[in-house]
One Martini backbone bead per residue (centre of mass of N, CA, C, O) as a GRO file, in nm:
protein
   86
    1MET     BB    1  15.512   5.699   9.405
    2SER     BB    2  15.355   5.402   9.336
    3SER     BB    3  15.359   5.122   9.556
    4ALA     BB    4  15.236   4.854   9.307
    5PRO     BB    5  15.210   4.654   9.172
    6ALA     BB    6  15.205   4.591   8.873
    7ALA     BB    7  14.937   4.402   8.786
    8GLN     BB    8  14.830   4.572   9.089
    9VAL     BB    9  14.531   4.825   9.041
   10PRO     BB   10  14.418   4.912   9.286
   11ILE     BB   11  14.088   5.085   9.163
   12GLU     BB   12  14.031   5.240   9.478
   13ASP     BB   13  14.263   5.417   9.472
   14LEU     BB   14  14.238   5.520   9.172
   15ARG     BB   15  13.913   5.679   9.304
   16ARG     BB   16  14.062   5.822   9.425
   17ILE     BB   17  14.271   5.962   9.358
   18LEU     BB   18  14.009   6.057   9.089
   19ALA     BB   19  13.813   6.243   9.363
   20ASP     BB   20  14.011   6.411   9.420
   21THR     BB   21  14.142   6.527   9.151
   22ILE     BB   22  13.766   6.651   9.104
   23ASP     BB   23  13.663   6.685   9.316
   24GLU     BB   24  13.499   6.405   9.412
   25ASP     BB   25  13.250   6.220   9.552
   26VAL     BB   26  13.383   5.867   9.534
   27HIS     BB   27  13.063   5.837   9.530
   28ARG     BB   28  13.048   5.901   9.168
   29LEU     BB   29  13.223   5.646   9.096
   30ALA     BB   30  13.240   5.500   8.864
   31ASP     BB   31  13.271   5.327   8.671
   32ASP     BB   32  13.111   5.474   8.372
   33THR     BB   33  13.136   5.776   8.478
   34ASP     BB   34  13.194   6.044   8.284
   35PHE     BB   35  13.391   6.308   8.319
   36VAL     BB   36  13.251   6.438   8.163
   37ASP     BB   37  12.917   6.386   8.054
   38ASP     BB   38  12.876   6.354   8.452
   39LEU     BB   39  13.087   6.601   8.558
   40GLY     BB   40  13.194   6.739   8.383
   41VAL     BB   41  13.459   6.813   8.331
   42ASP     BB   42  13.715   6.994   8.186
   43SER     BB   43  14.019   6.958   8.025
   44LEU     BB   44  14.164   7.153   8.202
   45MET     BB   45  14.061   6.884   8.454
   46ALA     BB   46  14.212   6.628   8.255
   47LEU     BB   47  14.509   6.658   8.259
   48GLU     BB   48  14.512   6.695   8.576
   49VAL     BB   49  14.438   6.378   8.608
   50LEU     BB   50  14.712   6.270   8.462
   51ALA     BB   51  14.960   6.396   8.553
   52VAL     BB   52  14.879   6.280   8.815
   53LEU     BB   53  14.889   5.945   8.706
   54GLU     BB   54  15.175   5.964   8.635
   55LYS     BB   55  15.285   6.039   8.910
   56GLU     BB   56  15.190   5.815   9.074
   57TYR     BB   57  15.269   5.575   8.834
   58GLY     BB   58  15.518   5.640   8.647
   59VAL     BB   59  15.352   5.724   8.370
   60ARG     BB   60  15.255   5.782   8.004
   61PHE     BB   61  15.066   5.998   7.824
   62ALA     BB   62  14.966   5.971   7.522
   63GLU     BB   63  14.714   6.130   7.331
   64ARG     BB   64  14.533   5.877   7.292
   65GLU     BB   65  14.522   5.786   7.595
   66MET     BB   66  14.396   6.043   7.687
   67ARG     BB   67  14.154   6.031   7.544
   68GLU     BB   68  14.099   5.719   7.683
   69VAL     BB   69  13.975   5.885   7.923
   70ARG     BB   70  13.680   5.894   8.135
   71THR     BB   71  13.727   5.635   8.327
   72VAL     BB   72  13.754   5.412   8.584
   73ARG     BB   73  13.820   5.206   8.414
   74ASP     BB   74  14.003   5.360   8.173
   75ALA     BB   75  14.186   5.371   8.362
   76HIS     BB   76  14.287   5.173   8.476
   77ARG     BB   77  14.381   5.014   8.181
   78VAL     BB   78  14.582   5.235   8.145
   79VAL     BB   79  14.759   5.151   8.339
   80SER     BB   80  14.790   4.872   8.394
   81ALA     BB   81  14.935   4.781   8.082
   82LYS     BB   82  15.168   5.000   8.172
   83LEU     BB   83  15.247   4.844   8.385
   84THR     BB   84  15.299   4.566   8.246
   85GLY     BB   85  15.307   4.599   7.921
   86SER     BB   86  15.064   4.592   7.727
   0.00000   0.00000   0.00000
């Protein structure tokens, strides 16, 4: 699990984790790059992304939240909210 303070999830760390998980160059992952539409991430890989985020940050995603995470910005927002309890 990450040792980052709860209120501080560095977006660049998150971007690297996501890039590694989907085997993509980190420079192709802008904050608003859509994993599905822009990078062709399929549903199985999307589940893998969420599993990696859950393990890395020690959080659990509800089904609704899973559908919301389509960009780096989305992932950062959801993970940060879970870690801060908001």
